[in-house]
Short mmCIF file of C-alpha atoms in Angstrom, two decimals:
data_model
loop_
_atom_site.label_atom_id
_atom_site.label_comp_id
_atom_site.label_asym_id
_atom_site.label_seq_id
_atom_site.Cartn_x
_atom_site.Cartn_y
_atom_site.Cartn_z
CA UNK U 1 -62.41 -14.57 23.95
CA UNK U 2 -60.14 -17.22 22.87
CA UNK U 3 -56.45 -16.86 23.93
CA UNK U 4 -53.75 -17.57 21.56
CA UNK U 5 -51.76 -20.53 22.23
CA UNK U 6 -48.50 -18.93 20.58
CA UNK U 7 -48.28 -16.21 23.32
CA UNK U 8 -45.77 -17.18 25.88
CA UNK U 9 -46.37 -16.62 30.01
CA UNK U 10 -44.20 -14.10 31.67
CA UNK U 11 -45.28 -14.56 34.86
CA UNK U 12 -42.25 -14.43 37.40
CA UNK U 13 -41.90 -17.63 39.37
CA UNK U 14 -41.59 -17.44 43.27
CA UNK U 15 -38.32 -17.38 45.11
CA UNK U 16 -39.35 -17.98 48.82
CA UNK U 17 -37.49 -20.57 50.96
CA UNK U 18 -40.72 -22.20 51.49
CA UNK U 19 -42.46 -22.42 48.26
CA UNK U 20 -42.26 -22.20 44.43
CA UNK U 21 -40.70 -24.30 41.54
CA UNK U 22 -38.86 -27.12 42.52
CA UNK U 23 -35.92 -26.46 40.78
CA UNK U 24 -35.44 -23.44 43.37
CA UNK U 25 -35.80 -25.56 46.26
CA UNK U 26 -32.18 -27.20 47.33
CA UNK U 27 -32.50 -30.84 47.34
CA UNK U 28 -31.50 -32.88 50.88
CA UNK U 29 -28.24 -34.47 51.35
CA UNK U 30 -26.84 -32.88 48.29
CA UNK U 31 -23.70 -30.44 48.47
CA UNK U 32 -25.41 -27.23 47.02
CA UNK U 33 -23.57 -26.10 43.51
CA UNK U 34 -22.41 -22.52 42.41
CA UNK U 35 -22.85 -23.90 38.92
CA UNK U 36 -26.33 -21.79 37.11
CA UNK U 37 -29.16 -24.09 36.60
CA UNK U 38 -29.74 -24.62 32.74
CA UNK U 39 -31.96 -22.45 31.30
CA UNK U 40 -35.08 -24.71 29.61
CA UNK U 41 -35.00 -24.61 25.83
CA UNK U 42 -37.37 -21.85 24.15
CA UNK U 43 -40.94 -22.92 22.77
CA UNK U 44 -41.67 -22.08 19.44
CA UNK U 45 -45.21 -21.72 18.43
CA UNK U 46 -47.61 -24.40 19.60
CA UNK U 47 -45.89 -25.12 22.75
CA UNK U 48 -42.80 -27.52 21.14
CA UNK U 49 -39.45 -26.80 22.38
CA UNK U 50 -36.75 -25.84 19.83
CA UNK U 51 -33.19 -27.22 19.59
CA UNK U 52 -30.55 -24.76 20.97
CA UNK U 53 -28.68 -22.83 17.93
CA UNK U 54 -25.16 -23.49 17.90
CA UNK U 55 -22.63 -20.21 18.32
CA UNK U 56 -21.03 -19.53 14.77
CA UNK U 57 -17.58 -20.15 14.64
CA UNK U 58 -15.66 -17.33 13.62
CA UNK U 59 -14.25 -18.49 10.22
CA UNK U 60 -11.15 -17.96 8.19
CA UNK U 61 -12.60 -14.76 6.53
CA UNK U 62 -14.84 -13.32 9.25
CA UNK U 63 -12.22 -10.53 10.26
CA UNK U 64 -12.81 -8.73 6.66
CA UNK U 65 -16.50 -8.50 6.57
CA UNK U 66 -16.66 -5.54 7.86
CA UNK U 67 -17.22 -1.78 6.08
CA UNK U 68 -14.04 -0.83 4.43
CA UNK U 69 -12.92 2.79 5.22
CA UNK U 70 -14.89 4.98 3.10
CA UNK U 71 -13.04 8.29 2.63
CA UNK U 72 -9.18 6.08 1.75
CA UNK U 73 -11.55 4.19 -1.02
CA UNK U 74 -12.75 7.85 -2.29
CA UNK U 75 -9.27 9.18 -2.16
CA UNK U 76 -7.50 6.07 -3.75
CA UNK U 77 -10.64 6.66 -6.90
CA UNK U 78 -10.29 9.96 -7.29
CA UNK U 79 -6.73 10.02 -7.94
CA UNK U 80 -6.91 7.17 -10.15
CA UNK U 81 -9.85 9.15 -12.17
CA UNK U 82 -7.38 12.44 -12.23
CA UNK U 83 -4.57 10.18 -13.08
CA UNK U 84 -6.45 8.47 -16.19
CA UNK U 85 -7.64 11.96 -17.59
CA UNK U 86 -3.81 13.48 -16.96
CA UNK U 87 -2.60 10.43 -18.90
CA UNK U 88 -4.64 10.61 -22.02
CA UNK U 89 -4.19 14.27 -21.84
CA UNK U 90 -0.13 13.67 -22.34
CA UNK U 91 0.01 10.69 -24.03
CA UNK U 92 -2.20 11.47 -27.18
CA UNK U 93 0.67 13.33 -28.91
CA UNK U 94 3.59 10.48 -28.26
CA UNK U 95 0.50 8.08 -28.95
CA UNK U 96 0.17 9.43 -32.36
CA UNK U 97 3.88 9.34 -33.16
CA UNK U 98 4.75 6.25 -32.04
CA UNK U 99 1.54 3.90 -32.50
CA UNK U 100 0.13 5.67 -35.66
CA UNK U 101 -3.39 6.14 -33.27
CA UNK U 102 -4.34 9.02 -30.19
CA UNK U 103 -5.96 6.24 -28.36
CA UNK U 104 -4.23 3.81 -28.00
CA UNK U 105 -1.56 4.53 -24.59
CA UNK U 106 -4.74 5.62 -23.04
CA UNK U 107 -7.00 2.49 -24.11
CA UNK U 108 -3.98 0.22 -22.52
CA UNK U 109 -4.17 1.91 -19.37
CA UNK U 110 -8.19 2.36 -19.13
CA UNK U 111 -7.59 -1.80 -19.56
CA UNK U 112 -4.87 -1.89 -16.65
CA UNK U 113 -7.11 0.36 -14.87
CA UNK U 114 -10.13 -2.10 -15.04
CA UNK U 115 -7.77 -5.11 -14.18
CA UNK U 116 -6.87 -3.02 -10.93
CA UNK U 117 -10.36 -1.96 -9.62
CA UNK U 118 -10.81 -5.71 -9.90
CA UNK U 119 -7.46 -7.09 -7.76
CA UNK U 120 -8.57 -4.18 -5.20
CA UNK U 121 -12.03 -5.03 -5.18
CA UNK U 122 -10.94 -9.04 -4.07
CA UNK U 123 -8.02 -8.19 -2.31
CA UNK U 124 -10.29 -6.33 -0.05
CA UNK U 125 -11.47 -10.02 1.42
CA UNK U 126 -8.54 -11.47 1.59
CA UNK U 127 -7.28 -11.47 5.14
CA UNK U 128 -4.20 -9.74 6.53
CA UNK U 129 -3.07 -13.22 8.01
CA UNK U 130 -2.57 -15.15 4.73
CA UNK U 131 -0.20 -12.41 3.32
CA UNK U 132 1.97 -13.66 6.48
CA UNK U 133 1.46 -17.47 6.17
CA UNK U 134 2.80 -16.69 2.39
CA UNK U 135 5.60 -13.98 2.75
CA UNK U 136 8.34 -16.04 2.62
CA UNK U 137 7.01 -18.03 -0.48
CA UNK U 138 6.14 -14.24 -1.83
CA UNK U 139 9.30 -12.91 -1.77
CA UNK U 140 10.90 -16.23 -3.35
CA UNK U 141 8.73 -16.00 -6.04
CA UNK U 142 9.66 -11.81 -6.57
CA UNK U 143 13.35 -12.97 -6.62
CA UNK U 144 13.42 -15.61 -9.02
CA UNK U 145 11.20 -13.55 -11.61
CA UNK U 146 13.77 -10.69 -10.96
CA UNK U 147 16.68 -12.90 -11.84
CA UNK U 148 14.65 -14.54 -14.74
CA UNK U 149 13.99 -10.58 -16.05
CA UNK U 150 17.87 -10.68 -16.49
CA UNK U 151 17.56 -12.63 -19.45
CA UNK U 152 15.48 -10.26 -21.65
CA UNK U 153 17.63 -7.07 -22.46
CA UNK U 154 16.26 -3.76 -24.08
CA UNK U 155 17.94 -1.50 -26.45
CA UNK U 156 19.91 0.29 -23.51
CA UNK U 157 21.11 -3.00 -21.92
CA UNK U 158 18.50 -3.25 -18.77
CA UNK U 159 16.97 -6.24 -18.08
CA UNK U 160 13.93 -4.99 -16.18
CA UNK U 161 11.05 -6.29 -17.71
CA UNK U 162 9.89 -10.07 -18.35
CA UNK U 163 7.97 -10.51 -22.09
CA UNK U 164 4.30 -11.80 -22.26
CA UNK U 165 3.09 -12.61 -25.05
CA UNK U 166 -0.01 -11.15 -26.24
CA UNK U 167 -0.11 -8.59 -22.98
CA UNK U 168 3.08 -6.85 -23.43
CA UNK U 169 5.63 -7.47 -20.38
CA UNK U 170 6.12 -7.55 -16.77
CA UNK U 171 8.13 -5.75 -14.07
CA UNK U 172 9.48 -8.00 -11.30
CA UNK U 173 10.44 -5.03 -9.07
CA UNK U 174 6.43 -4.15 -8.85
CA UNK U 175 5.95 -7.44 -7.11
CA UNK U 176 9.18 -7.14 -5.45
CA UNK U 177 8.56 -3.82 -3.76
CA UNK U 178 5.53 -5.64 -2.17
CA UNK U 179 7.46 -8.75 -1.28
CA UNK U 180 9.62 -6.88 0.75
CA UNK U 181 6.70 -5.06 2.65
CA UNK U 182 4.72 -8.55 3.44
CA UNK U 183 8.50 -10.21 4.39
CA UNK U 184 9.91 -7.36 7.03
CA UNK U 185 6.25 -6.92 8.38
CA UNK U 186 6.06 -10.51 9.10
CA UNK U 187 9.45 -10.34 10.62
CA UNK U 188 8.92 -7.23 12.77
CA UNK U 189 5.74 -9.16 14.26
CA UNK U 190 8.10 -12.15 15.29
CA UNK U 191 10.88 -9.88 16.55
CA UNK U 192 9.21 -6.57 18.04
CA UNK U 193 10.42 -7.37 21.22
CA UNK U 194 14.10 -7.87 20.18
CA UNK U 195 13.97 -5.12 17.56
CA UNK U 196 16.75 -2.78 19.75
CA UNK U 197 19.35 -5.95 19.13
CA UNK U 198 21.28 -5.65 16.34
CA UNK U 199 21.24 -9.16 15.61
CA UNK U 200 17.19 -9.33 15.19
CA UNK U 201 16.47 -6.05 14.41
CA UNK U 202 19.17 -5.34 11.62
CA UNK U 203 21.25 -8.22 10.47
CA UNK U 204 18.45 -10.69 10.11
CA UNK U 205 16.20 -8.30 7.71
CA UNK U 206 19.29 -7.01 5.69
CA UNK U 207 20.04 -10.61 4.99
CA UNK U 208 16.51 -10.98 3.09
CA UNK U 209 17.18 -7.73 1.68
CA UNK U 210 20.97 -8.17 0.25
CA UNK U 211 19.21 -10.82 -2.71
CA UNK U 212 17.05 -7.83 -4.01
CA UNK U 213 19.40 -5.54 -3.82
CA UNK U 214 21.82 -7.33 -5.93
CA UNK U 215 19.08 -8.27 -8.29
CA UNK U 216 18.61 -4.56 -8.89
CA UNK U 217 21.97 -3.77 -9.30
CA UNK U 218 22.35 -6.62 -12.02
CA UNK U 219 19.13 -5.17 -13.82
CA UNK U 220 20.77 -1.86 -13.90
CA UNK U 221 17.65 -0.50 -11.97
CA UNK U 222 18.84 2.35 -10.14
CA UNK U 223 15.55 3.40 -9.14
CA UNK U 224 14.16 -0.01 -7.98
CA UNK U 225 17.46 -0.27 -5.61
CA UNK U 226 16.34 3.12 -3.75
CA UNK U 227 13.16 1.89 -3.56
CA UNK U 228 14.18 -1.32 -2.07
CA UNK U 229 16.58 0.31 0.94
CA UNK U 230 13.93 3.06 1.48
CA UNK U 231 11.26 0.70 2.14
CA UNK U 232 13.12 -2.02 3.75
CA UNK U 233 15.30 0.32 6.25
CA UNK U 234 11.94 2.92 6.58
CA UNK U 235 9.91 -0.29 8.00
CA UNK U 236 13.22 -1.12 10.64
CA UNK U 237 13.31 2.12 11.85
CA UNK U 238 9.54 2.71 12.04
CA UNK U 239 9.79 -0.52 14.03
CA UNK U 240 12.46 0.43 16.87
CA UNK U 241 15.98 -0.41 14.59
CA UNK U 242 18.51 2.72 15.86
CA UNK U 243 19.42 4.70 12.91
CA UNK U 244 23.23 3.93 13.53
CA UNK U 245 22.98 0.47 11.43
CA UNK U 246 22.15 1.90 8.59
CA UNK U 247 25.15 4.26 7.57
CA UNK U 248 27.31 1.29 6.58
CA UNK U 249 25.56 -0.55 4.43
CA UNK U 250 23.94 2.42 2.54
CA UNK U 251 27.52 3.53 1.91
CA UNK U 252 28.52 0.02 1.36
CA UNK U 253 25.65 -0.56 -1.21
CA UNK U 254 25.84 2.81 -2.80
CA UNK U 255 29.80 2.34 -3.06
CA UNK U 256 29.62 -1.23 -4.99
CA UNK U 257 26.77 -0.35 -7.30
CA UNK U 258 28.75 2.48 -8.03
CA UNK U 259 31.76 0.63 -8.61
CA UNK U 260 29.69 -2.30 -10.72
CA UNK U 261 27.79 0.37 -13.35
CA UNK U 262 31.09 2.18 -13.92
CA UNK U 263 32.71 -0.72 -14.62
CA UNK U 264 30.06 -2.04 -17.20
CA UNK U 265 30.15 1.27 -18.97
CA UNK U 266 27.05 2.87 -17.48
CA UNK U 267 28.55 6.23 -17.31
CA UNK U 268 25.23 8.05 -17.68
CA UNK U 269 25.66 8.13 -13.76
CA UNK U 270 27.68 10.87 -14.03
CA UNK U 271 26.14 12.83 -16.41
CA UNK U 272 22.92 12.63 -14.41
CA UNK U 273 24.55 14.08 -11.48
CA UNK U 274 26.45 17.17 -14.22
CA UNK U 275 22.98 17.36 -15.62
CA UNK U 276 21.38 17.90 -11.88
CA UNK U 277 24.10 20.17 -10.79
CA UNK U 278 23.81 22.47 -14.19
CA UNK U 279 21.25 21.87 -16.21
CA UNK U 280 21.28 24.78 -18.71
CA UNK U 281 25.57 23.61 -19.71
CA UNK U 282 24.57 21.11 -22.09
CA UNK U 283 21.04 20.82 -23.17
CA UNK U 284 21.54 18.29 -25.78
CA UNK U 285 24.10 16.24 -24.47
CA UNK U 286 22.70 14.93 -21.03
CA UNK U 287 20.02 17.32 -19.24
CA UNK U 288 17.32 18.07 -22.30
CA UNK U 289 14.80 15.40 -20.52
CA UNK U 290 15.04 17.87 -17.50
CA UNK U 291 15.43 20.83 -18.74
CA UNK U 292 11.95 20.60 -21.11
CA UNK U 293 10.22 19.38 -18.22
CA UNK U 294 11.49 22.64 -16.28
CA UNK U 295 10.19 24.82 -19.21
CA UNK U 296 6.70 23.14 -19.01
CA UNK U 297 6.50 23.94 -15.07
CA UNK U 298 7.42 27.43 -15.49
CA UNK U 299 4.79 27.66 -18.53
CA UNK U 300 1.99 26.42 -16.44
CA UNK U 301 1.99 29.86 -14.18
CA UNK U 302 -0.50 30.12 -11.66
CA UNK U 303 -3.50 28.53 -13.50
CA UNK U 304 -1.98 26.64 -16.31
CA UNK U 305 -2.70 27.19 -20.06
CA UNK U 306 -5.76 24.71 -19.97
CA UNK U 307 -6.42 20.86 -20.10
CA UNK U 308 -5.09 19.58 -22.73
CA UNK U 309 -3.25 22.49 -23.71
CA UNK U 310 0.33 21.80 -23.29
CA UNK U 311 2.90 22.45 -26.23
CA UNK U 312 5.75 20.39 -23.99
CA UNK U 313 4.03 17.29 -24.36
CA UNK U 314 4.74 17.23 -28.46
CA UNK U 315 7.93 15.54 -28.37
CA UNK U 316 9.73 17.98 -26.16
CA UNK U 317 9.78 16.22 -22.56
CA UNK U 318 10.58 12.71 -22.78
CA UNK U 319 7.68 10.45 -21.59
CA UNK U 320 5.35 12.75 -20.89
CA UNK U 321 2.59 9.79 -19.91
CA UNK U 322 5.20 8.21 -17.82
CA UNK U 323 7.82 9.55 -15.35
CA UNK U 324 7.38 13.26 -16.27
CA UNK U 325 3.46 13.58 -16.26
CA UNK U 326 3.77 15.89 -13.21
CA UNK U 327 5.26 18.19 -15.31
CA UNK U 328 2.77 17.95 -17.74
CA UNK U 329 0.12 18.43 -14.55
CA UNK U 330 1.78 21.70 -14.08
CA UNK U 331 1.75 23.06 -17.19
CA UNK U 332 -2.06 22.48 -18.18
CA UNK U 333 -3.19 22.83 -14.16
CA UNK U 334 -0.59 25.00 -12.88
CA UNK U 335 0.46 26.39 -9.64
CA UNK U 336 -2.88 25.66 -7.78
CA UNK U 337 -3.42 22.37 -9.98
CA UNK U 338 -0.26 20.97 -8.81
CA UNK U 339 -0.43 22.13 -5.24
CA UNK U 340 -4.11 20.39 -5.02
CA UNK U 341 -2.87 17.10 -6.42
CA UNK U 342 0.31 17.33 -3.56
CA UNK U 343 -2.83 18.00 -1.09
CA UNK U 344 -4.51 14.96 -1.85
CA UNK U 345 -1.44 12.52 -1.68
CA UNK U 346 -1.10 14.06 2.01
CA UNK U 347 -4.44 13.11 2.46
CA UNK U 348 -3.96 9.73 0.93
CA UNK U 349 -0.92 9.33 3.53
CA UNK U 350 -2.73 10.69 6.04
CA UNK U 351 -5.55 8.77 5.81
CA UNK U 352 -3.23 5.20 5.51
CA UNK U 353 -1.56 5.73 8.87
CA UNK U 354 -5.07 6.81 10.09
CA UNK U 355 -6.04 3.39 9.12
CA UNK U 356 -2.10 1.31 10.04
CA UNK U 357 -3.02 2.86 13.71
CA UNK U 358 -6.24 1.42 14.20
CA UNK U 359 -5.04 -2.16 12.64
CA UNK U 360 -6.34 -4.82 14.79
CA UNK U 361 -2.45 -6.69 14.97
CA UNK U 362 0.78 -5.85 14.76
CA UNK U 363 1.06 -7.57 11.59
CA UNK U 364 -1.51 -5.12 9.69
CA UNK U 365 -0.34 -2.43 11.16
CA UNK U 366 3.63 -2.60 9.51
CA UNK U 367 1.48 -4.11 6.53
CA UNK U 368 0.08 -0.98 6.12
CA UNK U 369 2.61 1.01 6.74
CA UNK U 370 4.84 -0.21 4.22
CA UNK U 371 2.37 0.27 1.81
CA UNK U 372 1.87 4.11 2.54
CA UNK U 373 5.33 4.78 3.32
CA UNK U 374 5.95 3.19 -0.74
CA UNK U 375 3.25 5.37 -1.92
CA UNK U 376 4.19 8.46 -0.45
CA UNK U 377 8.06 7.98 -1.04
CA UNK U 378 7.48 7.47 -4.57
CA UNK U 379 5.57 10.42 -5.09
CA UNK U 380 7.54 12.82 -3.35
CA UNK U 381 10.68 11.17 -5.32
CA UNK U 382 9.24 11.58 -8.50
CA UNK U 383 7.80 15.28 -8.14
CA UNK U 384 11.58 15.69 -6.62
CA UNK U 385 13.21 14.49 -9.64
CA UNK U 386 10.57 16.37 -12.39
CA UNK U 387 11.08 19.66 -10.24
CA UNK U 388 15.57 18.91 -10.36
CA UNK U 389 15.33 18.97 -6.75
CA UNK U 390 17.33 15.81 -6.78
CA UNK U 391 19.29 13.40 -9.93
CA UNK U 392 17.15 12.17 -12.48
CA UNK U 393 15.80 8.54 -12.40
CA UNK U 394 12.90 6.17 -13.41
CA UNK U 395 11.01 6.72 -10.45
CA UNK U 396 7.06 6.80 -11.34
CA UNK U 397 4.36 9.09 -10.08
CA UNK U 398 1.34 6.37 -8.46
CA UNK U 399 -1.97 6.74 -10.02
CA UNK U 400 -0.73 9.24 -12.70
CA UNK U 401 2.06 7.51 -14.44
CA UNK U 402 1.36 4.82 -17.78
CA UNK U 403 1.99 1.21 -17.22
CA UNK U 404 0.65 -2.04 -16.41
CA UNK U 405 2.60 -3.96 -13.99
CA UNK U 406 2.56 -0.76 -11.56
CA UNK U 407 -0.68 0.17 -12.41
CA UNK U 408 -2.33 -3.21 -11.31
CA UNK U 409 0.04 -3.50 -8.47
CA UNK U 410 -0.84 -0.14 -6.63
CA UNK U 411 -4.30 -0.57 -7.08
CA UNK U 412 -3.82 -4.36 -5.67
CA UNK U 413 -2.19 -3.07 -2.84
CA UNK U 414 -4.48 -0.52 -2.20
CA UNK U 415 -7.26 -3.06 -1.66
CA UNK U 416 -4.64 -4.47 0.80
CA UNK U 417 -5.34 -1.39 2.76
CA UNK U 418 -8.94 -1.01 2.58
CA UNK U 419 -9.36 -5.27 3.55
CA UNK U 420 -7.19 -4.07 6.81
CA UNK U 421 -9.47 -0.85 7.39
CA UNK U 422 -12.52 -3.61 7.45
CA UNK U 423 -11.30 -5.26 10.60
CA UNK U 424 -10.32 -1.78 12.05
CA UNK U 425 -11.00 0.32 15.61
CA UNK U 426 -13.68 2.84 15.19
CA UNK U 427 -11.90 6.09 15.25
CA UNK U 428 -11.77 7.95 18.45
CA UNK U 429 -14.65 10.63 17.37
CA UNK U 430 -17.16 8.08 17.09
CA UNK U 431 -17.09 6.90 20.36
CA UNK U 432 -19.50 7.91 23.27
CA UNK U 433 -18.70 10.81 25.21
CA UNK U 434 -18.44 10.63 28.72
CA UNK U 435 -21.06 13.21 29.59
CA UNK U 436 -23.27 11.64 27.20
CA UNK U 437 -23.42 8.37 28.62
CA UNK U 438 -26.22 8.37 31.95
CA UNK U 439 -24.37 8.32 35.53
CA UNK U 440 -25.83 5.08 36.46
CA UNK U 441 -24.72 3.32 33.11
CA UNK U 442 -20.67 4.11 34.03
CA UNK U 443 -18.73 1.09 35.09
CA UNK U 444 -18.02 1.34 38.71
CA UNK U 445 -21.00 3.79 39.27
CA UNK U 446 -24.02 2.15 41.77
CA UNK U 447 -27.56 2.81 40.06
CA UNK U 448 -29.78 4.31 42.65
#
């Protein structure tokens, strides 16, 4: 029987002090080494010896190969998909009126939509680590297209939004809100040890933060300055700041933005907070956006009146697609419609700390958070404000409301997350059990 010359001999070679390969012999005259012999270079078939493979370097990107988290990718899609079939359900009316066709609020946002699932989808490579190599040059860029919005006034005198021809316009505090996430991230990283100083853990970040706020106030953008201070103070605090610091400035800031709108006539202020405090006095004058949205949560019931069913949505509430969709929710969806969409942004939230936890640096981890804490703050604002639990303001409901800046922002962000969750920790269920792993495999335990 002939023996093939491709199969390789395993036969041990001899130890004793006497005998055996050479190489195990120690050589005369020569100080013995503790460095390992080299091990010979494998034989491939035929008997020739191979050249050694080199290790991989780990490269720029390698950190984000991994699986993304599964169940935060499911969450983030299926309250997009609920969000697209609530907005053409509450648009088609005020799509009618206004654009002369059903369609076409709903084919702008099935567009933005696309766009989205496609910044997620490569934002979910990017690494973590080149957000904070760019946040300074992020935020710069934010600023000076919020200052260059000032320019371009609508009918009510803000200057929020940046024309583009051909694609409608832009919103510099979309960009902004996540300039200010990548900035005081990268900032809490340098300073975590110093974050109980006042010096690095208050003044420092509110001195990056002052610029946006006053950008705000100049754009009359009430809602994008409570953003801003939510964000940016949540973040300190979440990173060791003491809660003390913040009472001045919040006063301070709420005090000359105040002080600035009155003085430039913007006396809806006031009526907001009349309208909030009594709705029902004066329907027509200041609280009719609220008070039809209250009428379409109390129609909704327990079940709502059906999917595409609501009679608010025909010119009663005042963008029904937009700011007040939640109230539309209720009305077609009620009671248990509404409280299942609340249980899935807990889950969402959930799920985004989850992930901020089991970050592999400090960096992701306030990366992260910021994100979430955004999310969830602007959901919970805007169901506050539909429901008159607190003043009315432009504060949009993520994944539900119309429009394309936010729209392809959130969804941007969101692949943020999910490129984090691909360099994350296993969660703490999936690893071994002590009882399950043998006595003789433990660390520290002798086999035998």
């Amino acid at each position: 029987m002939q023996k093939n010359p491709a199969r390789r001999r395993t036969a041990a070679l001899p130890t004793g002090r006497g005998g055996g390969h050479p190489a195990s012999r120690p050589q005369s005259g020569r100080a013995s080494s503790s460095r390992p012999a080299k091990s010979p270079a494998p034989r491939a078939a035929g008997g020739r010896r191979t050249a050694p493979k080199k290790a991989a370097k780990a490269g720029f990107f390698s950190a984000v190969k991994g699986r993304m988290d599964i169940s935060f990718f499911f969450l983030v899609v299926t309250l997009t998909a609920i969000g697209v079939i609530m907005v053409f359900s509450a648009s088609y009316a005020t799509s009618l009126h206004e654009e002369g066709s059903s369609l076409a609020i709903i084919g702008k946002q099935v567009i933005f939509v696309a766009l989205g699932f496609v910044g997620m989808f490569v934002a979910s490579y990017v690494p973590a680590q080149l957000y904070k190599k760019l946040s300074v040059w992020i935020y710069l860029g934010s600023l000076g297209l919020m200052f260059v919005a000032l320019f371009f006034k609508n009918k009510t005198g803000a200057s929020r939004w940046i024309p583009v021809p051909g694609l409608g316009t832009f919103q510099p505090s979309e960009l902004m809100k996540f300039a200010i996430i990548v900035l005081f991230a990268s900032l809490i990283d340098i300073n975590y040890r110093r974050m109980d100083k006042i010096k690095y853990g208050f003044v420092q970040f509110l001195v990056w933060l002052a610029p946006a706020l006053g950008a705000a106030i100049l754009q009359r953008h009430l809602s994008g300055l409570l953003l801003f201070m939510i964000i940016g103070f949540g973040m300190m605090f979440i990173a060791g700041s003491k809660f003390r610091w913040f009472i001045p400035p919040v006063i301070g800031v709420a005090t000359l933005g105040a002080v600035y709108l009155s003085l430039k006539g913007f006396k809806y202020l006031t009526e907001r907070f009349d309208a909030w405090l009594d709705p029902f006095a004066n329907i027509r004058d200041g609280s009719w956006q609220i008070c039809q949205s209250l009428y379409a949560i109390g129609s909704g019931g327990l079940t709502g009146v059906g999917l595409g069913n609501s009679n608010q949505k025909f010119l009663w509430v005042s963008e029904p697609q937009n700011d007040f969709i939640f109230s539309i929710v209720c009305e077609e969806l009620g009671l248990l419609g509404a409280v299942a969409i609340i249980l899935l942004f807990i889950l969402f939230v959930c799920s985004g700390f989850s992930i901020a936890m089991r970050a592999p640096d400090r960096f992701s981890t306030m990366l992260v958070t910021g994100i979430i804490l955004q999310f969830g703050v602007q959901a919970l604002l805007n169901i506050a404000v539909v429901s008159n639990s607190m003043p009315t303001t432009g504060i949009a409901l993520p994944f539900f409301s119309a429009g394309g800046t936010a729209t392809v922002m959130q969804l941007c962000q969101m692949g943020v997350v999910l490129g984090v969750s691909r360099s994350c920790r296993p969660v703490a269920s999936k690893l071994p059990e002590r009882d399950a792993v043998p006595k003789q495999e433990r660390p520290g335990v002798a086999k035998g």
